[in-house]
Amino acid sequence: MNNLLISEPPLQVLPTLAVRVGLKEAIVLQQFHYWLQRSGNNRDGYKWVYNSYDEWHKQFPFFSKVTLRRTINSLEKQGYLVSGNYNKAGFDKTKWYRIDYQRMNKACDQNDHTRCSNCSHAGDQNEQTNTNRLPETTTETTKENSAAVAAPSSIESDFEEIWSAYPSKKGKKQAFNHYKAWRKKSAKHSNDYLFTQLKLYKQYIAQNKDWYRPMDGSTWFNGRFDDEYQVSTEQKHEGREYWTGG
């Protein structure tokens, strides 16, 4: 069998939708609809989805990133996609999206209403044939997609928790970017690990306070939490001794 003839779960799009909004736009809009049907992010009475352009691009590898950005912008200009920002961190500019279903219904001609209405249910048709879609970042982690660790809203709150405990508050924005990238690499990357490393690092700081100053947060969160620090066995905490290094 030819490997290019439906040998993997396909992306589906209705010709009626493609005629109305454009082929590339229809493909993207259908995928957004798929995730909106499964989204648990409710804001202002609507369901929303969000992702970076890099993450969206993984779902549309046949488009360049420039084409994908233009296509999403086109859907916004046409009024079919509505964007917002509900990020907890003020510096996080990740866009949230919802589909204006009322706008889509108005775009349907009276005589074409039946076919157009099928556009809003095409995601249900996809569910049986396309079960290997890449996870939108707001979905829960599964064994098959263990790298999609946490929704950004959870990552932000987790970051604030560990950031509040870090002794040097310089470089917060860069620290958050490093933290977010680290968390997304593996489901094993958790705050529990960072708090353990931070406890050791704080002990090291305390034992060497005469000459050592904590590194900026942007530096420590950029993988320096994995540095090995030798902590004296004389420093005990809750009956436990901490050693790193040789």
CSV table of C-alpha atoms in Angstrom, one decimal:
chain,number,residue,atom,x,y,z
A,1,MET,CA,0.0,0.0,0.0
A,2,ASN,CA,1.2,3.5,-0.8
A,3,ASN,CA,2.4,5.2,2.4
A,4,LEU,CA,0.9,8.5,1.3
A,5,LEU,CA,-2.6,7.2,1.1
A,6,ILE,CA,-4.2,7.4,4.6
A,7,SER,CA,-1.6,5.4,6.4
A,8,GLU,CA,-1.9,7.7,9.4
A,9,PRO,CA,-4.7,9.5,11.2
A,10,PRO,CA,-5.8,12.3,8.8
A,11,LEU,CA,-6.7,15.9,9.4
A,12,GLN,CA,-10.2,16.4,8.0
A,13,VAL,CA,-11.8,19.6,6.6
A,14,LEU,CA,-15.2,20.1,4.9
A,15,PRO,CA,-15.1,21.6,1.4
A,16,THR,CA,-17.9,24.0,2.4
A,17,LEU,CA,-15.7,25.5,5.1
A,18,ALA,CA,-12.7,25.7,2.8
A,19,VAL,CA,-14.7,27.6,0.2
A,20,ARG,CA,-15.9,30.1,2.8
A,21,VAL,CA,-12.7,30.8,4.8
A,22,GLY,CA,-9.9,29.5,2.6
A,23,LEU,CA,-8.3,26.0,2.5
A,24,LYS,CA,-5.4,26.7,4.9
A,25,GLU,CA,-7.7,28.6,7.2
A,26,ALA,CA,-10.2,25.8,7.2
A,27,ILE,CA,-7.6,23.2,8.2
A,28,VAL,CA,-6.4,25.4,11.1
A,29,LEU,CA,-9.9,26.4,12.2
A,30,GLN,CA,-11.0,22.7,12.2
A,31,GLN,CA,-8.0,21.8,14.5
A,32,PHE,CA,-8.8,24.7,16.8
A,33,HIS,CA,-12.4,23.5,17.0
A,34,TYR,CA,-11.2,20.0,17.8
A,35,TRP,CA,-9.3,21.3,20.9
A,36,LEU,CA,-12.0,23.7,21.9
A,37,GLN,CA,-14.5,20.8,22.2
A,38,ARG,CA,-12.1,19.2,24.7
A,39,SER,CA,-10.9,22.4,26.5
A,40,GLY,CA,-11.5,22.9,30.2
A,41,ASN,CA,-10.4,26.6,30.0
A,42,ASN,CA,-13.5,28.6,30.6
A,43,ARG,CA,-13.2,32.4,30.7
A,44,ASP,CA,-16.0,35.0,30.3
A,45,GLY,CA,-18.5,32.4,29.3
A,46,TYR,CA,-16.4,30.8,26.5
A,47,LYS,CA,-14.0,27.9,26.1
A,48,TRP,CA,-10.5,28.9,25.1
A,49,VAL,CA,-7.3,27.1,23.9
A,50,TYR,CA,-3.7,28.4,23.9
A,51,ASN,CA,-0.3,27.4,22.6
A,52,SER,CA,2.9,29.0,21.4
A,53,TYR,CA,3.3,29.2,17.6
A,54,ASP,CA,6.1,26.5,17.9
A,55,GLU,CA,3.6,24.1,19.6
A,56,TRP,CA,0.9,24.9,17.0
A,57,HIS,CA,3.4,24.3,14.2
A,58,LYS,CA,3.9,20.7,15.4
A,59,GLN,CA,0.3,20.1,14.5
A,60,PHE,CA,0.7,21.6,11.1
A,61,PRO,CA,4.2,20.5,9.9
A,62,PHE,CA,3.2,20.9,6.3
A,63,PHE,CA,3.0,24.7,6.8
A,64,SER,CA,5.9,27.0,7.4
A,65,LYS,CA,5.8,28.9,10.7
A,66,VAL,CA,5.3,32.1,8.7
A,67,THR,CA,2.4,30.6,6.8
A,68,LEU,CA,0.8,29.3,10.0
A,69,ARG,CA,1.1,32.8,11.6
A,70,ARG,CA,-0.5,34.4,8.6
A,71,THR,CA,-3.3,31.9,8.5
A,72,ILE,CA,-4.2,32.4,12.1
A,73,ASN,CA,-4.0,36.2,11.6
A,74,SER,CA,-6.3,35.8,8.6
A,75,LEU,CA,-8.9,33.9,10.7
A,76,GLU,CA,-8.7,36.7,13.3
A,77,LYS,CA,-9.2,39.4,10.6
A,78,GLN,CA,-12.1,37.5,9.2
A,79,GLY,CA,-13.6,37.4,12.6
A,80,TYR,CA,-13.8,33.6,12.9
A,81,LEU,CA,-11.1,33.5,15.6
A,82,VAL,CA,-11.1,35.7,18.7
A,83,SER,CA,-7.9,36.1,20.6
A,84,GLY,CA,-7.4,37.0,24.3
A,85,ASN,CA,-4.8,37.0,27.1
A,86,TYR,CA,-5.7,35.3,30.4
A,87,ASN,CA,-2.2,34.5,31.4
A,88,LYS,CA,-1.4,34.9,35.1
A,89,ALA,CA,2.1,36.2,34.4
A,90,GLY,CA,1.9,39.7,33.0
A,91,PHE,CA,5.0,39.2,30.8
A,92,ASP,CA,3.5,36.0,29.2
A,93,LYS,CA,2.1,37.1,25.9
A,94,THR,CA,0.8,33.7,24.8
A,95,LYS,CA,-2.4,34.2,22.9
A,96,TRP,CA,-5.6,32.4,23.9
A,97,TYR,CA,-8.1,31.6,21.1
A,98,ARG,CA,-11.8,30.8,20.8
A,99,ILE,CA,-14.0,30.4,17.7
A,100,ASP,CA,-16.8,32.9,17.1
A,101,TYR,CA,-19.4,30.3,16.3
A,102,GLN,CA,-22.1,33.0,15.9
A,103,ARG,CA,-19.9,34.7,13.2
A,104,MET,CA,-19.7,31.4,11.4
A,105,ASN,CA,-23.4,30.8,11.6
A,106,LYS,CA,-24.1,34.2,10.2
A,107,ALA,CA,-21.7,33.5,7.3
A,108,CYS,CA,-23.9,30.6,6.2
A,109,ASP,CA,-26.5,31.3,3.6
A,110,GLN,CA,-30.1,30.4,4.5
A,111,ASN,CA,-30.2,27.7,1.8
A,112,ASP,CA,-26.8,26.4,2.8
A,113,HIS,CA,-27.5,26.2,6.5
A,114,THR,CA,-27.5,22.4,6.8
A,115,ARG,CA,-24.1,22.0,5.2
A,116,CYS,CA,-22.6,24.9,7.1
A,117,SER,CA,-23.8,23.6,10.4
A,118,ASN,CA,-21.9,20.5,9.8
A,119,CYS,CA,-18.7,22.6,10.1
A,120,SER,CA,-19.3,23.0,13.8
A,121,HIS,CA,-19.6,19.2,14.3
A,122,ALA,CA,-16.7,18.1,12.2
A,123,GLY,CA,-14.5,17.6,15.2
A,124,ASP,CA,-16.9,14.8,16.4
A,125,GLN,CA,-16.4,13.2,13.0
A,126,ASN,CA,-12.7,13.4,13.4
A,127,GLU,CA,-12.7,11.7,16.8
A,128,GLN,CA,-13.1,8.2,15.4
A,129,THR,CA,-10.5,8.5,12.7
A,130,ASN,CA,-7.9,10.7,14.3
A,131,THR,CA,-6.9,9.6,17.8
A,132,ASN,CA,-3.2,10.5,17.6
A,133,ARG,CA,-3.5,14.3,17.5
A,134,LEU,CA,-0.8,16.2,19.3
A,135,PRO,CA,-2.0,17.5,22.7
A,136,GLU,CA,-2.9,21.1,23.0
A,137,THR,CA,-0.9,22.4,26.0
A,138,THR,CA,-4.0,22.6,28.2
A,139,THR,CA,-4.8,18.9,28.0
A,140,GLU,CA,-3.9,16.4,30.7
A,141,THR,CA,-0.7,14.4,30.4
A,142,THR,CA,-1.1,10.8,29.1
A,143,LYS,CA,1.4,8.0,28.9
A,144,GLU,CA,1.6,8.4,25.2
A,145,ASN,CA,2.3,12.1,25.5
A,146,SER,CA,4.3,12.3,28.7
A,147,ALA,CA,6.3,15.3,27.4
A,148,ALA,CA,3.2,17.5,27.5
A,149,VAL,CA,3.5,18.0,31.2
A,150,ALA,CA,1.5,20.8,32.5
A,151,ALA,CA,-0.9,23.5,31.4
A,152,PRO,CA,0.8,27.0,31.3
A,153,SER,CA,-1.5,28.2,34.0
A,154,SER,CA,-0.2,25.4,36.3
A,155,ILE,CA,3.4,26.0,35.2
A,156,GLU,CA,3.1,29.7,36.1
A,157,SER,CA,1.7,29.0,39.6
A,158,ASP,CA,4.4,26.4,40.2
A,159,PHE,CA,7.1,28.8,39.1
A,160,GLU,CA,5.8,31.5,41.4
A,161,GLU,CA,6.0,29.0,44.3
A,162,ILE,CA,9.6,28.1,43.7
A,163,TRP,CA,10.6,31.7,42.7
A,164,SER,CA,9.3,33.0,46.1
A,165,ALA,CA,11.7,30.7,47.8
A,166,TYR,CA,14.7,31.6,45.7
A,167,PRO,CA,17.1,34.1,47.4
A,168,SER,CA,18.0,36.3,44.5
A,169,LYS,CA,15.1,38.0,42.6
A,170,LYS,CA,17.1,39.2,39.6
A,171,GLY,CA,16.1,38.0,36.1
A,172,LYS,CA,12.6,36.8,36.8
A,173,LYS,CA,11.4,36.8,33.2
A,174,GLN,CA,14.4,34.9,31.9
A,175,ALA,CA,14.1,32.5,34.8
A,176,PHE,CA,10.5,31.8,34.0
A,177,ASN,CA,11.3,31.0,30.3
A,178,HIS,CA,14.1,28.6,31.4
A,179,TYR,CA,11.8,27.0,34.0
A,180,LYS,CA,9.0,26.6,31.5
A,181,ALA,CA,11.3,25.0,28.9
A,182,TRP,CA,12.7,22.6,31.5
A,183,ARG,CA,9.3,21.6,32.7
A,184,LYS,CA,8.1,20.7,29.2
A,185,LYS,CA,11.0,18.5,28.5
A,186,SER,CA,9.9,15.7,30.8
A,187,ALA,CA,7.1,14.7,33.2
A,188,LYS,CA,9.8,13.9,35.7
A,189,HIS,CA,10.8,17.6,35.9
A,190,SER,CA,8.9,18.8,38.9
A,191,ASN,CA,9.0,21.4,41.7
A,192,ASP,CA,9.7,18.6,44.2
A,193,TYR,CA,13.1,18.1,42.6
A,194,LEU,CA,13.8,21.9,42.4
A,195,PHE,CA,12.9,22.4,46.1
A,196,THR,CA,15.3,19.6,47.0
A,197,GLN,CA,18.1,21.2,45.0
A,198,LEU,CA,17.2,24.7,46.3
A,199,LYS,CA,17.4,23.4,49.9
A,200,LEU,CA,20.9,22.1,49.3
A,201,TYR,CA,21.9,25.3,47.5
A,202,LYS,CA,20.7,27.5,50.4
A,203,GLN,CA,22.7,25.4,52.8
A,204,TYR,CA,25.7,25.9,50.6
A,205,ILE,CA,25.1,29.7,50.6
A,206,ALA,CA,24.7,29.7,54.4
A,207,GLN,CA,27.9,27.8,55.0
A,208,ASN,CA,29.9,30.1,52.7
A,209,LYS,CA,28.1,33.4,53.3
A,210,ASP,CA,31.4,35.2,54.1
A,211,TRP,CA,32.5,35.1,50.5
A,212,TYR,CA,29.7,33.6,48.3
A,213,ARG,CA,26.6,35.4,47.0
A,214,PRO,CA,23.6,33.7,45.4
A,215,MET,CA,23.6,33.7,41.6
A,216,ASP,CA,20.8,35.6,39.8
A,217,GLY,CA,17.6,33.7,39.4
A,218,SER,CA,17.9,33.8,35.6
A,219,THR,CA,21.2,31.9,36.0
A,220,TRP,CA,20.1,29.3,38.5
A,221,PHE,CA,16.9,28.4,36.6
A,222,ASN,CA,19.0,28.0,33.5
A,223,GLY,CA,20.1,24.5,34.5
A,224,ARG,CA,22.4,25.6,37.3
A,225,PHE,CA,20.1,23.9,39.9
A,226,ASP,CA,21.9,20.7,38.8
A,227,ASP,CA,25.2,22.0,40.0
A,228,GLU,CA,26.8,19.9,42.7
A,229,TYR,CA,27.5,21.6,46.0
A,230,GLN,CA,29.4,19.9,48.9
A,231,VAL,CA,27.5,20.6,52.1
A,232,SER,CA,29.1,19.9,55.4
A,233,THR,CA,27.7,17.0,57.4
A,234,GLU,CA,27.5,19.3,60.4
A,235,GLN,CA,24.6,21.0,58.8
A,236,LYS,CA,21.5,18.9,59.5
A,237,HIS,CA,17.9,19.5,58.8
A,238,GLU,CA,15.1,17.5,60.4
A,239,GLY,CA,17.6,14.7,61.3
A,240,ARG,CA,18.8,14.3,57.7
A,241,GLU,CA,22.3,14.9,56.4
A,242,TYR,CA,22.7,16.3,52.9
A,243,TRP,CA,25.7,15.7,50.6
A,244,THR,CA,26.3,16.4,47.0
A,245,GLY,CA,29.5,15.9,45.1
A,246,GLY,CA,32.3,13.6,46.0
